[in-house]
């Protein structure tokens, strides 16, 4: 009789563990999806701002057509990546960020443009959005880390494999040059 009670208690503990672990995996997967949605929203805000920046710069720097075309092409490429393709989106957004950086460098060469109130507001908004993208990336990568640890750790990995939970991809910079510190010379 006591053996049956012990076995029943062990079985109940195993069932409770499976339920708690499964629910934890579902919660983590939802956090990753929510975090990705946050990145997607910020990237959309940035993409929506780019045409305004380009139009403002066009008025002052009409002969910088290559730079303006490149930013437009990179924006289109970034928006055409499948929503759930984290690595592809990271690569496309990295190229777009570089093109935007070159556009801002072009703007530095035009004092009238730098002093234009509309351009200053667009530049400030872009800076704010870039900061929010960084915060969203950190949140996404933290959520991804939590899910990946749970999916790979024993014994929760047994439950993850049983119900099809998979590792999530980190949102990382593809270009090693993006990780380097800028060189400052006086």
mmCIF file of C-alpha atoms in Angstrom:
data_model
loop_
_atom_site.group_PDB
_atom_site.id
_atom_site.type_symbol
_atom_site.label_atom_id
_atom_site.label_comp_id
_atom_site.label_asym_id
_atom_site.label_seq_id
_atom_site.Cartn_x
_atom_site.Cartn_y
_atom_site.Cartn_z
ATOM 1 C CA UNK A 1 0.000 0.000 0.000
ATOM 2 C CA UNK A 2 2.759 2.475 0.920
ATOM 3 C CA UNK A 3 4.671 1.530 -2.215
ATOM 4 C CA UNK A 4 1.623 2.426 -4.295
ATOM 5 C CA UNK A 5 1.310 5.751 -2.488
ATOM 6 C CA UNK A 6 4.984 6.524 -3.080
ATOM 7 C CA UNK A 7 4.672 5.610 -6.776
ATOM 8 C CA UNK A 8 1.499 7.673 -7.104
ATOM 9 C CA UNK A 9 3.231 10.636 -5.423
ATOM 10 C CA UNK A 10 6.237 10.298 -7.749
ATOM 11 C CA UNK A 11 3.962 10.087 -10.784
ATOM 12 C CA UNK A 12 2.081 13.171 -9.592
ATOM 13 C CA UNK A 13 5.373 15.053 -9.140
ATOM 14 C CA UNK A 14 6.507 14.086 -12.637
ATOM 15 C CA UNK A 15 3.188 15.235 -14.122
ATOM 16 C CA UNK A 16 3.363 18.517 -12.191
ATOM 17 C CA UNK A 17 6.960 19.038 -13.343
ATOM 18 C CA UNK A 18 6.001 18.393 -16.986
ATOM 19 C CA UNK A 19 3.080 20.833 -16.750
ATOM 20 C CA UNK A 20 5.147 23.560 -15.077
ATOM 21 C CA UNK A 21 8.033 23.116 -17.536
ATOM 22 C CA UNK A 22 5.719 23.085 -20.557
ATOM 23 C CA UNK A 23 3.963 26.239 -19.383
ATOM 24 C CA UNK A 24 7.340 27.873 -18.755
ATOM 25 C CA UNK A 25 8.447 27.052 -22.286
ATOM 26 C CA UNK A 26 5.214 28.479 -23.690
ATOM 27 C CA UNK A 27 5.719 31.676 -21.639
ATOM 28 C CA UNK A 28 9.292 32.039 -22.886
ATOM 29 C CA UNK A 29 8.283 31.444 -26.499
ATOM 30 C CA UNK A 30 5.612 34.129 -26.146
ATOM 31 C CA UNK A 31 8.167 36.532 -24.666
ATOM 32 C CA UNK A 32 10.452 35.970 -27.663
ATOM 33 C CA UNK A 33 7.566 36.606 -30.055
ATOM 34 C CA UNK A 34 6.575 39.744 -28.144
ATOM 35 C CA UNK A 35 10.167 40.958 -28.161
ATOM 36 C CA UNK A 36 10.458 40.358 -31.900
ATOM 37 C CA UNK A 37 7.270 42.342 -32.394
ATOM 38 C CA UNK A 38 8.886 45.222 -30.476
ATOM 39 C CA UNK A 39 11.893 45.181 -32.801
ATOM 40 C CA UNK A 40 9.616 44.995 -35.825
ATOM 41 C CA UNK A 41 7.621 48.042 -34.670
ATOM 42 C CA UNK A 42 10.770 50.136 -34.173
ATOM 43 C CA UNK A 43 12.217 49.061 -37.516
ATOM 44 C CA UNK A 44 8.941 50.026 -39.186
ATOM 45 C CA UNK A 45 9.051 53.442 -37.501
ATOM 46 C CA UNK A 46 12.580 53.932 -38.829
ATOM 47 C CA UNK A 47 11.585 52.775 -42.318
ATOM 48 C CA UNK A 48 8.641 55.199 -42.295
ATOM 49 C CA UNK A 49 10.933 58.083 -41.327
ATOM 50 C CA UNK A 50 13.470 57.452 -44.116
ATOM 51 C CA UNK A 51 11.430 58.929 -47.018
ATOM 52 C CA UNK A 52 11.085 62.196 -45.063
ATOM 53 C CA UNK A 53 14.829 62.323 -44.450
ATOM 54 C CA UNK A 54 15.576 61.586 -48.104
ATOM 55 C CA UNK A 55 13.187 64.279 -49.343
ATOM 56 C CA UNK A 56 14.705 66.841 -46.975
ATOM 57 C CA UNK A 57 18.252 65.969 -48.020
ATOM 58 C CA UNK A 58 17.301 65.963 -51.728
ATOM 59 C CA UNK A 59 16.496 69.645 -51.579
ATOM 60 C CA UNK A 60 20.001 70.494 -50.394
ATOM 61 C CA UNK A 61 22.152 67.746 -51.847
ATOM 62 C CA UNK A 62 20.627 66.909 -55.207
ATOM 63 C CA UNK A 63 23.937 65.682 -56.623
ATOM 64 C CA UNK A 64 24.240 63.020 -53.873
ATOM 65 C CA UNK A 65 21.904 60.753 -55.846
ATOM 66 C CA UNK A 66 23.945 57.584 -55.274
ATOM 67 C CA UNK A 67 23.708 57.879 -51.506
ATOM 68 C CA UNK A 68 19.987 58.677 -51.634
ATOM 69 C CA UNK A 69 19.331 55.758 -54.008
ATOM 70 C CA UNK A 70 21.328 53.389 -51.796
ATOM 71 C CA UNK A 71 19.305 54.313 -48.703
ATOM 72 C CA UNK A 72 16.077 53.798 -50.645
ATOM 73 C CA UNK A 73 17.250 50.407 -51.952
ATOM 74 C CA UNK A 74 18.381 49.242 -48.499
ATOM 75 C CA UNK A 75 15.029 50.318 -47.011
ATOM 76 C CA UNK A 76 13.151 48.345 -49.672
ATOM 77 C CA UNK A 77 15.395 45.318 -49.131
ATOM 78 C CA UNK A 78 14.893 45.441 -45.352
ATOM 79 C CA UNK A 79 11.124 45.647 -45.740
ATOM 80 C CA UNK A 80 11.034 42.716 -48.172
ATOM 81 C CA UNK A 81 12.619 40.235 -45.727
ATOM 82 C CA UNK A 82 10.145 37.704 -44.317
ATOM 83 C CA UNK A 83 8.894 38.845 -40.891
ATOM 84 C CA UNK A 84 10.174 35.768 -39.033
ATOM 85 C CA UNK A 85 13.595 35.639 -40.747
ATOM 86 C CA UNK A 86 15.592 37.057 -37.846
ATOM 87 C CA UNK A 87 19.040 36.571 -39.418
ATOM 88 C CA UNK A 88 17.955 37.955 -42.783
ATOM 89 C CA UNK A 89 16.276 40.932 -41.166
ATOM 90 C CA UNK A 90 19.348 41.620 -39.024
ATOM 91 C CA UNK A 91 21.587 41.596 -42.102
ATOM 92 C CA UNK A 92 19.268 43.842 -44.118
ATOM 93 C CA UNK A 93 18.780 46.267 -41.233
ATOM 94 C CA UNK A 94 22.549 46.383 -40.676
ATOM 95 C CA UNK A 95 23.065 47.438 -44.296
ATOM 96 C CA UNK A 96 20.290 49.995 -43.975
ATOM 97 C CA UNK A 97 21.916 51.402 -40.844
ATOM 98 C CA UNK A 98 25.219 51.774 -42.684
ATOM 99 C CA UNK A 99 23.506 53.529 -45.595
ATOM 100 C CA UNK A 100 21.752 55.881 -43.168
ATOM 101 C CA UNK A 101 25.096 56.614 -41.545
ATOM 102 C CA UNK A 102 26.527 57.572 -44.933
ATOM 103 C CA UNK A 103 23.490 59.769 -45.587
ATOM 104 C CA UNK A 104 23.988 61.571 -42.280
ATOM 105 C CA UNK A 105 27.655 62.043 -43.155
ATOM 106 C CA UNK A 106 26.598 63.636 -46.455
ATOM 107 C CA UNK A 107 24.279 65.951 -44.533
ATOM 108 C CA UNK A 108 27.217 67.135 -42.426
ATOM 109 C CA UNK A 109 28.760 68.655 -45.574
ATOM 110 C CA UNK A 110 25.795 71.015 -46.065
ATOM 111 C CA UNK A 111 25.600 73.758 -43.399
ATOM 112 C CA UNK A 112 22.194 74.971 -44.591
ATOM 113 C CA UNK A 113 20.798 71.450 -44.309
ATOM 114 C CA UNK A 114 22.325 70.952 -40.861
ATOM 115 C CA UNK A 115 20.605 74.157 -39.734
ATOM 116 C CA UNK A 116 17.220 73.252 -41.284
ATOM 117 C CA UNK A 117 14.672 72.796 -38.469
ATOM 118 C CA UNK A 118 12.825 70.016 -40.276
ATOM 119 C CA UNK A 119 16.069 68.084 -40.796
ATOM 120 C CA UNK A 120 17.095 68.620 -37.166
ATOM 121 C CA UNK A 121 13.758 67.217 -35.991
ATOM 122 C CA UNK A 122 14.081 64.231 -38.330
ATOM 123 C CA UNK A 123 17.625 63.628 -37.115
ATOM 124 C CA UNK A 124 16.504 63.776 -33.474
ATOM 125 C CA UNK A 125 13.614 61.403 -34.175
ATOM 126 C CA UNK A 126 15.943 59.000 -35.965
ATOM 127 C CA UNK A 127 18.324 59.066 -32.994
ATOM 128 C CA UNK A 128 15.446 58.297 -30.625
ATOM 129 C CA UNK A 129 14.247 55.435 -32.813
ATOM 130 C CA UNK A 130 17.782 54.005 -33.035
ATOM 131 C CA UNK A 131 17.967 54.007 -29.216
ATOM 132 C CA UNK A 132 14.608 52.268 -29.003
ATOM 133 C CA UNK A 133 15.746 49.688 -31.565
ATOM 134 C CA UNK A 134 18.777 48.963 -29.384
ATOM 135 C CA UNK A 135 16.560 48.523 -26.309
ATOM 136 C CA UNK A 136 14.217 46.247 -28.261
ATOM 137 C CA UNK A 137 17.186 44.195 -29.508
ATOM 138 C CA UNK A 138 18.483 43.741 -25.967
ATOM 139 C CA UNK A 139 15.054 42.664 -24.740
ATOM 140 C CA UNK A 140 14.644 40.256 -27.670
ATOM 141 C CA UNK A 141 18.102 38.742 -27.217
ATOM 142 C CA UNK A 142 17.507 38.375 -23.454
ATOM 143 C CA UNK A 143 14.198 36.615 -24.081
ATOM 144 C CA UNK A 144 15.870 34.451 -26.709
ATOM 145 C CA UNK A 145 18.629 33.527 -24.268
ATOM 146 C CA UNK A 146 16.094 32.477 -21.619
ATOM 147 C CA UNK A 147 14.191 30.311 -24.089
ATOM 148 C CA UNK A 148 17.356 28.752 -25.512
ATOM 149 C CA UNK A 149 18.680 27.876 -22.048
ATOM 150 C CA UNK A 150 15.407 26.194 -21.173
ATOM 151 C CA UNK A 151 15.233 24.355 -24.520
ATOM 152 C CA UNK A 152 18.807 23.057 -24.146
ATOM 153 C CA UNK A 153 18.967 22.336 -20.394
ATOM 154 C CA UNK A 154 18.296 18.926 -18.939
ATOM 155 C CA UNK A 155 15.615 17.791 -18.112
ATOM 156 C CA UNK A 156 13.512 20.572 -19.661
ATOM 157 C CA UNK A 157 15.075 19.749 -23.040
ATOM 158 C CA UNK A 158 13.220 16.421 -22.986
ATOM 159 C CA UNK A 159 9.917 18.238 -22.698
ATOM 160 C CA UNK A 160 10.979 20.836 -25.283
ATOM 161 C CA UNK A 161 11.864 18.112 -27.789
ATOM 162 C CA UNK A 162 8.642 16.223 -27.092
ATOM 163 C CA UNK A 163 6.440 19.242 -27.878
ATOM 164 C CA UNK A 164 8.508 20.858 -30.627
ATOM 165 C CA UNK A 165 10.039 23.839 -28.845
ATOM 166 C CA UNK A 166 13.088 25.104 -30.724
ATOM 167 C CA UNK A 167 15.932 27.505 -30.165
ATOM 168 C CA UNK A 168 15.316 31.065 -31.301
ATOM 169 C CA UNK A 169 17.842 33.091 -33.322
ATOM 170 C CA UNK A 170 19.576 36.083 -31.800
ATOM 171 C CA UNK A 171 19.264 39.452 -33.538
ATOM 172 C CA UNK A 172 22.939 40.119 -34.185
ATOM 173 C CA UNK A 173 25.038 42.391 -36.307
ATOM 174 C CA UNK A 174 26.293 40.618 -39.399
ATOM 175 C CA UNK A 175 29.006 43.081 -40.344
ATOM 176 C CA UNK A 176 32.098 42.808 -38.073
ATOM 177 C CA UNK A 177 32.888 46.461 -38.864
ATOM 178 C CA UNK A 178 29.707 47.457 -36.979
ATOM 179 C CA UNK A 179 31.261 46.074 -33.776
ATOM 180 C CA UNK A 180 34.471 48.079 -34.047
ATOM 181 C CA UNK A 181 34.954 51.295 -32.112
ATOM 182 C CA UNK A 182 35.061 54.362 -34.293
ATOM 183 C CA UNK A 183 38.486 55.879 -34.842
ATOM 184 C CA UNK A 184 38.783 59.406 -33.521
ATOM 185 C CA UNK A 185 41.714 61.568 -34.558
ATOM 186 C CA UNK A 186 42.475 65.108 -33.414
#
